[in-house]
């Protein structure tokens, strides 16, 4: 039986003589330093029933109102605390956040004035936009649903345990100070939810990293017009209805704003969805998503398809919407193509394609609460780019839907090129679950998907989006898939750097070994590799220049840049440098340019020039240097940054 929220008791007027005294400046310093964490605490403790937009704004409002009006005391500092937990200012503002978050979850009562935290926040306020954190996976959704079933005190206890890592005695002190009557009942109820503390740090619960979507534009426009013309509404409507001829509107031959658009109506009709024959790809000149057949066990479920189309056109407040950078999230302009409709783990999933975007709609098997809508831009996809899409993620595993021309699927660890690939069964194009790349903690492995078709074998990696990214190697302009032995060895030391490419709309990542440099003091030869991530939107490219010493397990990032042509097909040139300490204890500035670099010069704290594409200058630890290079054709090139 679900316990009921308990009203927090009023806080004591003052602390005991032993309680630390906190002044406004100390509390403000703690609030500013730990603001993202405090806002996350408030967001997690607020009832999910508020809706994600109001929950975000309320979390910020409660956090910003946590400052004391003058000097105050705080009784809640766990024993043997250090760092953040040993700061009385942090303990005070955290207590205020917990107390007001519990108050915000209380129901409004008749004949009683509501508390300030129970009302929509006056500040901060955002007009014309809905704000919400980035959508997580199935694990985050399950945890959010589990927390929504808890009472307010139990939810607070769970968050203090999992996010703040407080022992039960410390949690009991915080809740007691916040005014909770039955702390033991709250702790017992919180223990009924499986411990998933790592998920509490997910972007799903971060109110400081937000996505924005417009509010109901038509309703907003109608309200604005009504407010401006309320006194003359009847007269104006009568004049418009009686006006003869073409009228005086600026839209020419357009239908009235309230008219039904046939194409928009057709886009919501599941019976008009385009379903491509299973063998269409074999005779078509195109090999992209447009020739994928409709697959899955629910392709005939009209009710599910109708819900998916309706949510795509008009996502409600509770729908978790995400889109890769540069991807429009508006409704379809006409009937889209159905790629998949079926059951995936504990969800019903529909995947649609409109020529520009892949759209995935997912809802729990036992209802529609917690539905999610994801968009990914895929215009210009070729055979390799249209090889697979993500069906779902659960428990750290990824399940893919592969192209109809894929004949084999396997998984392999990119960091172990000699370990071989493990076959993945394919059922109507759907793979068995594949362990995804590690999201947190030390990077000791990086699992990728290996697909084989009549044109060859390629590697794809999950970067947290609907469409996996293709991995290649070679000089820009003449790259090839990284599935061969040489490509696997080239990628192994740099696999973990792929984590920096997540959630960027990445289409493919290329690794190019552009230089090999003999090290001073006879320390062997180091490798210089440039990794470049190309995106579907054609902007936001990310470039990393990496340096690896002989025998090193990982490459070290020496330089990085965004939105630059370096290391790409348009400008296959790169120059980067690094400070390196030899085995003998001497420090050097090492720099390397790509083939075609005639000279390199160092500026700043280090002076030196070398002919060719390699530079090694003795220097000291912490030296700051700039790099300039000259190409064989006379062009100047600067260090990557």
Coordinates of C-alpha atoms in Angstrom, one line a residue:
X1 CA 0.0 0.0 0.0
X2 CA 1.4 3.4 -1.0
X3 CA 2.0 5.7 1.9
X4 CA 0.7 9.2 1.9
X5 CA 2.8 12.4 1.8
X6 CA 3.3 13.8 5.3
X7 CA 3.4 17.5 5.9
X8 CA 6.8 18.7 7.0
X9 CA 6.7 20.2 10.5
X10 CA 7.8 23.8 10.9
X11 CA 11.6 24.1 11.4
X12 CA 12.8 25.1 14.8
X13 CA 13.3 28.9 15.3
X14 CA 16.9 28.5 16.1
X15 CA 19.6 25.9 16.5
X16 CA 21.2 24.7 19.7
X17 CA 24.4 26.2 20.9
X18 CA 26.4 23.4 19.4
X19 CA 24.9 23.9 15.9
X20 CA 27.2 25.7 13.4
X21 CA 26.3 29.3 12.6
X22 CA 25.8 30.1 8.9
X23 CA 25.8 33.6 7.5
X24 CA 24.4 34.7 4.2
X25 CA 27.7 35.0 2.5
X26 CA 28.7 31.4 3.4
X27 CA 25.4 30.0 2.3
X28 CA 25.5 32.0 -1.0
X29 CA 29.0 30.7 -1.7
X30 CA 27.9 27.1 -1.1
X31 CA 24.7 27.6 -3.3
X32 CA 26.7 29.1 -6.2
X33 CA 29.4 26.4 -6.1
X34 CA 27.0 23.4 -5.8
X35 CA 24.0 24.9 -7.7
X36 CA 23.7 22.1 -10.3
X37 CA 23.7 19.5 -7.6
X38 CA 21.1 21.3 -5.4
X39 CA 18.9 21.8 -8.4
X40 CA 19.1 18.1 -9.3
X41 CA 18.2 17.3 -5.7
X42 CA 15.1 19.5 -5.9
X43 CA 14.1 18.1 -9.3
X44 CA 14.3 14.5 -8.1
X45 CA 12.4 15.2 -4.9
X46 CA 9.6 17.1 -6.6
X47 CA 6.5 15.0 -7.6
X48 CA 6.7 13.9 -11.3
X49 CA 3.0 14.7 -11.6
X50 CA 3.9 18.4 -11.8
X51 CA 5.0 17.9 -15.4
X52 CA 8.6 18.2 -16.5
X53 CA 8.5 21.9 -17.5
X54 CA 7.0 23.1 -14.2
X55 CA 9.3 20.6 -12.3
X56 CA 12.4 22.2 -13.9
X57 CA 11.3 25.8 -13.1
X58 CA 10.2 24.9 -9.6
X59 CA 13.5 23.1 -8.9
X60 CA 15.4 26.2 -9.8
X61 CA 13.0 28.4 -7.8
X62 CA 13.4 26.3 -4.7
X63 CA 17.2 26.3 -5.0
X64 CA 17.4 30.0 -5.5
X65 CA 15.2 30.7 -2.5
X66 CA 17.3 28.5 -0.1
X67 CA 19.4 31.5 1.1
X68 CA 18.8 32.5 4.7
X69 CA 17.6 36.1 5.4
X70 CA 20.4 36.6 8.0
X71 CA 22.6 34.5 10.2
X72 CA 21.2 31.0 10.8
X73 CA 22.2 27.6 12.3
X74 CA 22.2 24.2 10.8
X75 CA 21.8 21.0 12.8
X76 CA 22.4 18.7 9.8
X77 CA 26.1 18.0 9.3
X78 CA 26.9 14.2 9.2
X79 CA 29.6 13.0 11.6
X80 CA 33.1 12.5 10.2
X81 CA 32.1 14.6 7.2
X82 CA 34.6 16.3 4.8
X83 CA 34.6 18.3 1.6
X84 CA 31.1 19.3 0.5
X85 CA 29.4 17.4 3.3
X86 CA 31.6 19.2 5.9
X87 CA 30.5 22.6 4.7
X88 CA 27.8 24.1 7.1
X89 CA 26.7 26.4 4.2
X90 CA 26.0 23.5 1.9
X91 CA 24.2 21.6 4.7
X92 CA 22.0 24.6 5.4
X93 CA 20.9 25.2 1.7
X94 CA 20.5 21.5 1.1
X95 CA 18.1 21.3 4.1
X96 CA 16.1 24.3 2.8
X97 CA 15.9 22.6 -0.6
X98 CA 14.7 19.3 0.9
X99 CA 12.1 21.1 3.2
X100 CA 10.6 23.2 0.4
X101 CA 10.6 20.3 -2.1
X102 CA 8.6 18.3 0.4
X103 CA 6.2 21.2 0.9
X104 CA 5.8 21.6 -2.9
X105 CA 4.5 18.0 -3.1
X106 CA 1.7 18.4 -0.6
X107 CA -1.8 18.7 -2.0
X108 CA -3.6 22.0 -1.7
X109 CA -6.2 22.1 1.1
X110 CA -9.5 23.9 1.3
X111 CA -9.7 26.7 3.8
X112 CA -5.9 26.9 4.2
X113 CA -3.5 29.3 2.5
X114 CA -1.1 27.4 0.2
X115 CA 2.6 27.6 0.9
X116 CA 4.7 29.5 -1.5
X117 CA 6.4 26.4 -2.8
X118 CA 3.1 24.8 -3.7
X119 CA 2.3 27.5 -6.2
X120 CA 3.8 27.9 -9.7
X121 CA 7.1 29.8 -9.3
X122 CA 7.1 33.5 -10.1
X123 CA 10.8 33.4 -10.9
X124 CA 12.5 32.0 -12.9
X125 CA 9.9 32.2 -15.6
X126 CA 10.1 31.4 -19.3
X127 CA 7.5 32.5 -21.8
X128 CA 6.7 30.7 -25.0
X129 CA 9.0 27.7 -24.3
X130 CA 8.7 24.4 -22.6
X131 CA 12.0 23.3 -20.9
X132 CA 12.9 19.8 -19.9
X133 CA 16.0 17.7 -19.4
X134 CA 17.4 15.4 -22.1
X135 CA 15.6 12.1 -22.4
X136 CA 17.3 9.0 -21.0
X137 CA 16.9 5.3 -21.8
X138 CA 14.5 2.7 -20.5
X139 CA 16.4 2.4 -17.2
X140 CA 15.9 6.1 -16.4
X141 CA 12.2 5.9 -17.4
X142 CA 11.7 2.9 -15.1
X143 CA 13.4 4.7 -12.2
X144 CA 11.3 7.9 -12.7
X145 CA 8.1 5.8 -12.7
X146 CA 9.2 4.0 -9.5
X147 CA 10.0 7.3 -7.8
X148 CA 6.6 8.8 -8.8
X149 CA 4.9 5.9 -6.9
X150 CA 6.7 6.9 -3.7
X151 CA 5.5 9.4 -1.1
X152 CA 7.4 12.7 -0.9
X153 CA 9.5 11.8 2.2
X154 CA 10.3 8.4 0.8
X155 CA 11.4 10.0 -2.5
X156 CA 13.6 12.4 -0.6
X157 CA 15.1 9.5 1.4
X158 CA 15.9 7.6 -1.8
X159 CA 17.6 10.6 -3.4
X160 CA 19.6 11.5 -0.3
X161 CA 20.8 7.9 -0.1
X162 CA 21.6 7.5 -3.8
X163 CA 22.7 10.9 -4.9
X164 CA 24.2 12.4 -1.7
X165 CA 25.6 8.9 -0.6
X166 CA 24.4 9.6 3.0
X167 CA 24.1 6.7 5.4
X168 CA 20.6 6.1 7.0
X169 CA 21.5 7.9 10.2
X170 CA 22.4 11.1 8.3
X171 CA 19.3 10.7 6.1
X172 CA 17.2 10.5 9.2
X173 CA 18.7 13.7 10.6
X174 CA 18.0 15.6 7.4
X175 CA 14.4 14.4 7.1
X176 CA 13.8 15.1 10.8
X177 CA 15.1 18.6 10.4
X178 CA 13.0 19.1 7.3
X179 CA 9.9 18.3 9.4
X180 CA 9.0 14.7 8.4
X181 CA 7.0 13.0 11.1
X182 CA 7.5 9.3 10.3
X183 CA 11.1 9.1 9.1
X184 CA 11.4 5.3 9.6
X185 CA 8.4 4.7 7.4
X186 CA 9.9 6.9 4.7
X187 CA 13.2 5.0 4.8
X188 CA 11.4 1.6 4.7
X189 CA 9.3 2.8 1.7
X190 CA 12.4 4.1 -0.1
X191 CA 14.1 0.7 0.4
X192 CA 11.3 -0.9 -1.7
X193 CA 12.8 0.7 -4.9
X194 CA 15.9 -1.0 -6.3
X195 CA 19.1 0.9 -5.6
X196 CA 20.2 2.6 -8.9
X197 CA 22.3 5.5 -7.6
X198 CA 24.3 5.7 -10.9
X199 CA 21.1 6.6 -12.8
X200 CA 20.5 9.6 -10.5
X201 CA 23.5 11.3 -12.2
X202 CA 21.9 10.8 -15.6
X203 CA 21.1 13.8 -17.9
X204 CA 17.5 12.6 -17.6
X205 CA 17.4 14.2 -14.1
X206 CA 19.6 17.3 -14.8
X207 CA 17.5 20.5 -14.7
X208 CA 20.6 22.5 -15.7
X209 CA 21.1 20.8 -19.1
X210 CA 17.9 21.4 -20.9
X211 CA 16.1 21.1 -24.2
X212 CA 13.5 23.7 -25.4
X213 CA 10.4 23.2 -27.4
X214 CA 7.6 25.7 -28.2
X215 CA 4.4 25.7 -26.3
X216 CA 1.1 25.2 -28.1
X217 CA 1.7 27.9 -30.8
X218 CA -1.9 27.9 -32.0
X219 CA -3.4 28.2 -28.6
X220 CA -0.9 30.9 -27.7
X221 CA -1.7 32.9 -30.8
X222 CA -5.5 32.5 -30.1
X223 CA -5.0 33.7 -26.5
X224 CA -3.0 36.7 -27.6
X225 CA -5.6 37.7 -30.2
X226 CA -8.4 37.3 -27.7
X227 CA -6.6 39.5 -25.1
X228 CA -6.0 42.3 -27.6
X229 CA -9.4 42.2 -29.2
X230 CA -11.8 41.1 -26.5
X231 CA -13.9 44.2 -26.5
X232 CA -14.4 44.1 -30.3
X233 CA -14.4 40.3 -30.8
X234 CA -18.1 39.9 -31.8
X235 CA -18.0 42.8 -34.3
X236 CA -14.7 41.7 -35.9
X237 CA -15.9 38.1 -36.3
X238 CA -19.1 39.3 -37.8
X239 CA -17.3 41.5 -40.3
X240 CA -15.0 38.7 -41.3
X241 CA -17.8 36.2 -41.9
X242 CA -19.8 38.7 -43.9
X243 CA -16.9 40.0 -46.0
X244 CA -17.5 39.4 -49.8
X245 CA -15.0 38.4 -52.4
X246 CA -11.4 37.6 -51.7
X247 CA -11.3 39.7 -48.5
X248 CA -8.4 41.8 -47.3
X249 CA -6.2 39.1 -45.8
X250 CA -2.5 39.0 -46.8
X251 CA -2.5 35.2 -47.4
X252 CA -3.8 35.4 -50.9
X253 CA -5.3 32.0 -52.1
X254 CA -4.5 30.3 -48.8
X255 CA -7.4 28.6 -47.0
X256 CA -8.6 30.1 -43.7
X257 CA -6.4 29.3 -40.6
X258 CA -9.0 27.0 -39.2
X259 CA -9.4 24.9 -42.3
X260 CA -8.3 21.2 -42.3
X261 CA -5.2 20.6 -44.5
X262 CA -5.7 17.3 -46.5
X263 CA -2.0 16.4 -46.4
X264 CA -1.7 17.0 -42.7
X265 CA -4.8 14.9 -42.1
X266 CA -3.5 12.1 -44.3
X267 CA -0.3 12.1 -42.3
X268 CA -2.3 11.0 -39.2
X269 CA -4.1 8.1 -40.9
X270 CA -2.3 4.8 -40.2
X271 CA -4.0 3.2 -43.2
X272 CA -2.1 5.5 -45.5
X273 CA 1.4 4.7 -44.1
X274 CA 3.8 3.7 -46.8
X275 CA 4.9 0.0 -46.6
X276 CA 7.6 -1.0 -49.0
X277 CA 7.6 -4.7 -50.3
X278 CA 10.2 -6.9 -48.7
X279 CA 12.2 -7.4 -51.9
X280 CA 12.1 -3.8 -53.2
X281 CA 15.7 -3.1 -52.3
X282 CA 17.0 -5.9 -54.6
X283 CA 15.8 -4.1 -57.7
X284 CA 15.9 -0.5 -56.6
X285 CA 18.7 1.9 -57.7
X286 CA 18.6 3.3 -54.1
X287 CA 20.0 1.6 -51.1
X288 CA 18.9 3.7 -48.2
X289 CA 16.0 3.8 -45.7
X290 CA 13.5 4.4 -48.5
X291 CA 13.7 0.7 -49.5
X292 CA 13.4 -0.8 -46.0
X293 CA 10.4 -3.0 -45.6
X294 CA 8.0 -2.7 -42.7
X295 CA 8.9 -5.3 -40.0
X296 CA 7.8 -6.2 -36.5
X297 CA 4.9 -8.1 -34.9
X298 CA 2.7 -5.0 -34.6
X299 CA 2.7 -3.6 -38.1
X300 CA -1.1 -4.3 -38.2
X301 CA -1.9 -2.6 -34.9
X302 CA -3.8 0.4 -36.2
X303 CA -4.4 1.8 -32.7
X304 CA -0.6 1.8 -31.9
X305 CA 0.3 3.4 -35.3
X306 CA -2.4 6.1 -34.8
X307 CA -1.0 7.0 -31.4
X308 CA 2.5 7.2 -32.8
X309 CA 1.5 9.5 -35.6
X310 CA -0.6 11.7 -33.3
X311 CA 2.2 12.0 -30.8
X312 CA 4.6 12.9 -33.6
X313 CA 2.2 15.7 -34.8
X314 CA 1.3 16.9 -31.3
X315 CA 3.6 15.6 -28.4
X316 CA 1.9 16.2 -25.1
X317 CA 3.4 17.6 -21.9
X318 CA 4.4 14.2 -20.6
X319 CA 6.1 12.9 -23.8
X320 CA 9.9 12.8 -23.6
X321 CA 11.1 14.4 -26.8
X322 CA 14.7 14.3 -28.0
X323 CA 16.3 15.3 -31.3
X324 CA 19.9 15.2 -32.6
X325 CA 21.5 18.6 -33.3
X326 CA 20.1 20.2 -36.5
X327 CA 17.1 17.9 -36.6
X328 CA 13.6 19.6 -36.9
X329 CA 11.1 18.0 -34.6
X330 CA 7.9 19.1 -36.3
X331 CA 5.1 16.8 -37.5
X332 CA 5.2 14.9 -40.8
X333 CA 4.1 16.8 -44.0
X334 CA 2.4 13.7 -45.4
X335 CA 2.1 10.0 -44.8
X336 CA 5.5 8.7 -43.7
X337 CA 7.1 5.3 -44.3
X338 CA 6.7 2.5 -41.7
X339 CA 10.0 0.7 -41.0
X340 CA 9.1 -1.1 -37.8
X341 CA 6.3 -1.7 -35.3
X342 CA 6.7 -4.3 -32.6
X343 CA 7.5 -5.3 -29.1
X344 CA 11.1 -4.6 -27.9
X345 CA 11.8 -5.7 -24.3
X346 CA 9.2 -4.0 -22.2
X347 CA 8.0 -1.4 -24.7
X348 CA 6.1 -1.1 -27.9
X349 CA 8.2 0.6 -30.6
X350 CA 7.3 2.3 -33.9
X351 CA 10.0 3.5 -36.3
X352 CA 9.0 5.9 -39.1
X353 CA 10.8 7.6 -41.9
X354 CA 9.8 10.8 -43.8
X355 CA 12.7 11.2 -46.2
X356 CA 14.6 13.5 -43.9
X357 CA 14.3 12.0 -40.4
X358 CA 14.1 8.7 -38.6
X359 CA 11.4 9.0 -35.9
X360 CA 11.1 6.5 -33.0
X361 CA 8.0 6.3 -30.9
X362 CA 8.1 4.1 -27.8
X363 CA 5.5 3.5 -25.0
X364 CA 5.4 1.0 -22.1
X365 CA 3.7 -2.3 -22.8
X366 CA 1.2 -1.7 -20.0
X367 CA 0.0 1.8 -21.0
X368 CA 1.0 5.1 -22.7
X369 CA 2.3 7.0 -19.7
X370 CA 6.0 7.8 -20.1
X371 CA 5.9 7.7 -24.0
X372 CA 9.1 8.9 -25.7
X373 CA 9.6 10.4 -29.1
X374 CA 13.1 10.6 -30.7
X375 CA 14.2 12.3 -33.9
X376 CA 17.4 11.7 -36.0
X377 CA 18.4 13.4 -39.2
X378 CA 19.4 10.9 -42.0
X379 CA 19.1 12.8 -45.2
X380 CA 21.7 11.8 -47.8
X381 CA 22.1 8.4 -46.2
X382 CA 23.9 5.8 -48.3
X383 CA 24.2 2.0 -48.0
X384 CA 26.6 2.3 -45.1
X385 CA 24.7 5.1 -43.3
X386 CA 21.4 3.2 -43.6
X387 CA 22.7 -0.1 -42.2
X388 CA 21.0 0.0 -38.8
X389 CA 18.9 2.0 -36.4
X390 CA 18.6 1.6 -32.6
X391 CA 15.4 -0.2 -31.6
X392 CA 15.9 0.2 -27.8
X393 CA 18.3 0.3 -24.9
X394 CA 17.8 -1.5 -21.6
X395 CA 20.1 -2.6 -18.8
X396 CA 23.2 -1.3 -20.7
X397 CA 22.3 -3.3 -23.8
X398 CA 21.4 -2.1 -27.3
X399 CA 19.1 -3.8 -29.8
X400 CA 19.3 -2.9 -33.5
X401 CA 17.1 -3.2 -36.5
X402 CA 19.3 -3.8 -39.5
X403 CA 18.9 -3.1 -43.2
X404 CA 17.3 -5.8 -45.3
X405 CA 20.6 -6.3 -47.2
X406 CA 22.5 -7.2 -44.0
X407 CA 23.3 -11.0 -43.9
X408 CA 25.4 -11.3 -40.7
X409 CA 25.7 -9.4 -37.4
X410 CA 28.3 -9.7 -34.7
X411 CA 29.7 -7.8 -31.7
X412 CA 33.3 -7.1 -31.0
X413 CA 35.4 -5.1 -28.5
X414 CA 37.2 -2.4 -30.4
X415 CA 39.9 -2.2 -27.8
X416 CA 40.8 -5.9 -28.3
X417 CA 41.5 -6.2 -32.1
X418 CA 42.7 -9.8 -31.8
X419 CA 39.8 -11.2 -29.7
X420 CA 37.5 -11.9 -32.7
X421 CA 33.8 -11.1 -33.1
X422 CA 30.9 -12.8 -31.4
X423 CA 28.0 -13.7 -33.7
X424 CA 24.6 -12.0 -33.0
X425 CA 21.5 -13.8 -34.1
X426 CA 19.2 -11.9 -36.5
X427 CA 15.5 -12.4 -36.3
X428 CA 13.6 -10.6 -39.1
X429 CA 16.4 -8.0 -39.1
X430 CA 16.4 -7.5 -35.3
X431 CA 19.6 -8.3 -33.5
X432 CA 20.0 -9.9 -30.1
X433 CA 20.9 -7.5 -27.3
X434 CA 24.4 -6.1 -27.7
X435 CA 26.3 -4.7 -24.7
X436 CA 26.7 -1.0 -25.4
X437 CA 29.8 1.1 -24.7
X438 CA 30.4 2.0 -21.1
X439 CA 28.6 5.3 -20.1
X440 CA 30.6 5.9 -16.9
X441 CA 33.6 4.7 -15.0
X442 CA 37.0 3.6 -16.4
X443 CA 37.0 2.8 -20.1
X444 CA 38.3 -0.8 -20.3
X445 CA 36.2 -1.9 -23.4
X446 CA 34.3 -0.4 -26.2
X447 CA 31.7 -2.8 -27.9
X448 CA 30.8 -2.1 -31.5
X449 CA 28.4 -3.7 -34.0
X450 CA 29.9 -5.5 -37.0
X451 CA 27.6 -5.9 -40.0
X452 CA 28.2 -7.9 -43.2
X453 CA 26.4 -7.6 -46.5
X454 CA 27.2 -8.3 -50.1
X455 CA 29.3 -5.1 -50.4
X456 CA 31.6 -5.9 -47.4
X457 CA 31.9 -5.7 -43.6
X458 CA 31.7 -2.5 -41.6
X459 CA 31.8 -1.4 -37.9
X460 CA 29.1 0.8 -36.3
X461 CA 29.2 2.3 -32.8
X462 CA 26.4 3.5 -30.5
X463 CA 26.9 7.2 -29.6
X464 CA 23.6 7.5 -27.7
X465 CA 21.4 8.3 -30.8
X466 CA 19.0 6.5 -33.1
X467 CA 21.5 5.9 -35.9
X468 CA 24.9 4.4 -35.0
X469 CA 28.0 6.0 -36.4
X470 CA 30.2 4.3 -39.0
X471 CA 33.9 3.8 -38.1
X472 CA 36.6 4.2 -40.8
X473 CA 40.3 4.6 -41.2
X474 CA 42.6 6.3 -43.7
X475 CA 43.6 9.6 -45.2
X476 CA 40.6 11.9 -45.6
X477 CA 39.1 11.5 -49.1
X478 CA 40.1 7.8 -49.4
X479 CA 38.8 6.3 -46.2
X480 CA 37.8 2.7 -45.8
X481 CA 35.8 0.7 -43.2
X482 CA 37.7 -0.2 -40.1
X483 CA 36.6 -3.8 -40.1
X484 CA 39.9 -5.2 -41.4
X485 CA 42.8 -6.3 -39.2
X486 CA 44.8 -3.1 -39.9
X487 CA 41.7 -0.9 -39.2
X488 CA 41.0 -2.7 -36.0
X489 CA 44.6 -2.2 -34.8
X490 CA 44.5 1.5 -35.8
X491 CA 41.3 2.1 -33.7
X492 CA 42.2 0.1 -30.6
X493 CA 44.2 2.7 -28.7
X494 CA 41.7 5.5 -29.5
X495 CA 38.3 3.7 -29.0
X496 CA 37.7 5.5 -25.6
X497 CA 37.9 8.9 -27.3
X498 CA 34.6 8.1 -29.0
X499 CA 32.9 9.0 -25.8
X500 CA 33.6 12.7 -26.6
X501 CA 31.5 12.4 -29.7
X502 CA 28.3 11.3 -28.0
X503 CA 24.9 13.1 -28.6
X504 CA 26.3 15.3 -31.5
X505 CA 24.4 13.9 -34.4
X506 CA 27.5 12.0 -35.6
X507 CA 27.4 10.2 -39.0
X508 CA 30.8 8.7 -39.0
X509 CA 34.2 8.9 -37.3
X510 CA 37.5 8.4 -39.1
X511 CA 40.9 7.7 -37.6
X512 CA 43.9 8.8 -39.6
X513 CA 47.5 8.0 -38.6
X514 CA 49.1 11.1 -40.1
X515 CA 52.6 11.0 -38.7
X516 CA 55.1 8.8 -36.8
X517 CA 57.8 10.6 -34.8
X518 CA 61.1 9.2 -33.4
X519 CA 61.3 10.3 -29.8
X520 CA 64.4 12.0 -28.3
X521 CA 66.7 10.0 -26.0
X522 CA 66.2 6.9 -28.2
X523 CA 62.7 6.3 -26.6
X524 CA 61.2 4.7 -29.6
X525 CA 58.6 6.0 -32.1
X526 CA 55.3 7.7 -31.2
X527 CA 52.2 7.8 -33.3
X528 CA 50.1 10.8 -34.2
X529 CA 46.5 10.1 -35.1
X530 CA 43.7 12.5 -36.0
X531 CA 40.1 11.4 -35.3
X532 CA 37.3 13.4 -37.0
X533 CA 33.6 13.1 -36.5
X534 CA 31.3 14.1 -39.4
X535 CA 27.7 15.0 -38.6
X536 CA 24.4 14.5 -40.4
X537 CA 23.7 18.2 -40.3
X538 CA 26.9 19.2 -42.0
X539 CA 28.2 21.3 -39.1
X540 CA 29.5 20.8 -35.6
X541 CA 32.4 18.5 -36.7
X542 CA 34.7 17.5 -33.9
X543 CA 38.4 16.9 -34.5
X544 CA 40.9 15.3 -32.0
X545 CA 44.7 15.1 -32.5
X546 CA 46.0 12.2 -30.4
X547 CA 49.5 11.2 -29.4
X548 CA 50.6 7.7 -28.3
X549 CA 54.0 6.7 -27.1
X550 CA 55.4 3.2 -27.8
X551 CA 53.6 0.5 -25.9
X552 CA 50.9 2.9 -24.7
X553 CA 47.4 1.4 -24.1
X554 CA 45.6 4.6 -24.9
X555 CA 46.2 7.7 -27.0
X556 CA 46.4 11.1 -25.3
X557 CA 44.4 14.0 -26.7
X558 CA 47.0 16.7 -27.7
X559 CA 44.6 19.1 -29.3
X560 CA 40.9 19.4 -30.2
X561 CA 38.7 21.7 -32.3
X562 CA 35.1 22.0 -33.6
X563 CA 33.8 23.3 -36.9
X564 CA 37.1 23.3 -38.7
X565 CA 38.0 21.7 -42.0
X566 CA 41.3 20.2 -40.7
X567 CA 41.7 16.5 -40.9
X568 CA 38.8 16.3 -43.4
X569 CA 38.3 15.7 -47.1
X570 CA 38.2 19.4 -47.8
X571 CA 41.5 20.1 -46.0
X572 CA 43.5 17.0 -45.2
X573 CA 46.0 18.8 -43.2
X574 CA 46.6 18.8 -39.4
X575 CA 49.3 20.2 -37.1
X576 CA 49.4 19.5 -33.3
X577 CA 51.9 19.5 -30.5
X578 CA 52.4 18.1 -27.0
X579 CA 54.8 18.5 -24.0
X580 CA 56.5 15.1 -23.4
X581 CA 58.8 13.9 -20.6
X582 CA 61.5 11.4 -21.6
X583 CA 62.6 8.5 -19.5
X584 CA 65.6 10.5 -18.6
X585 CA 63.5 13.2 -17.0
X586 CA 63.9 15.9 -19.8
X587 CA 60.9 17.8 -21.1
X588 CA 60.4 18.3 -24.9
X589 CA 57.9 20.1 -27.1
X590 CA 57.0 17.5 -29.8
X591 CA 54.9 18.5 -32.8
X592 CA 53.9 16.8 -36.0
X593 CA 52.2 17.9 -39.2
X594 CA 50.6 15.7 -41.9
X595 CA 52.3 14.8 -45.1
X596 CA 53.0 17.9 -47.2
X597 CA 54.2 20.0 -44.3
X598 CA 57.6 21.6 -45.2
X599 CA 58.4 23.3 -41.9
X600 CA 57.2 23.8 -38.3
X601 CA 58.0 26.7 -36.0
X602 CA 57.3 27.0 -32.2
X603 CA 56.5 30.4 -30.6
X604 CA 55.8 31.6 -27.1
X605 CA 57.9 30.1 -24.2
X606 CA 59.5 27.7 -26.7
X607 CA 61.5 28.7 -29.7
X608 CA 62.6 26.5 -32.5
X609 CA 62.1 25.6 -36.2
X610 CA 62.5 22.3 -38.0
X611 CA 62.3 21.4 -41.7
X612 CA 59.8 18.7 -42.6
X613 CA 56.7 17.7 -40.7
X614 CA 58.3 16.9 -37.3
X615 CA 59.6 19.1 -34.5
X616 CA 61.3 18.2 -31.2
X617 CA 62.6 21.1 -29.0
X618 CA 63.9 20.7 -25.5
X619 CA 62.0 22.9 -23.0
X620 CA 60.7 22.8 -19.4
X621 CA 57.6 21.6 -17.6
X622 CA 54.5 23.9 -18.0
X623 CA 55.9 25.8 -21.0
X624 CA 53.3 27.5 -23.2
X625 CA 53.9 27.4 -26.9
X626 CA 52.2 28.1 -30.2
X627 CA 52.7 26.3 -33.5
X628 CA 53.0 27.5 -37.1
X629 CA 53.6 25.4 -40.1
X630 CA 54.2 25.9 -43.8
X631 CA 52.9 23.5 -46.5
X632 CA 54.9 22.6 -49.6
X633 CA 52.6 24.7 -51.7
X634 CA 53.4 27.8 -49.5
X635 CA 50.2 27.9 -47.5
X636 CA 50.4 28.6 -43.8
X637 CA 48.8 26.2 -41.3
X638 CA 48.4 26.8 -37.5
X639 CA 48.2 24.3 -34.7
X640 CA 44.9 22.6 -34.1
X641 CA 42.8 24.3 -31.4

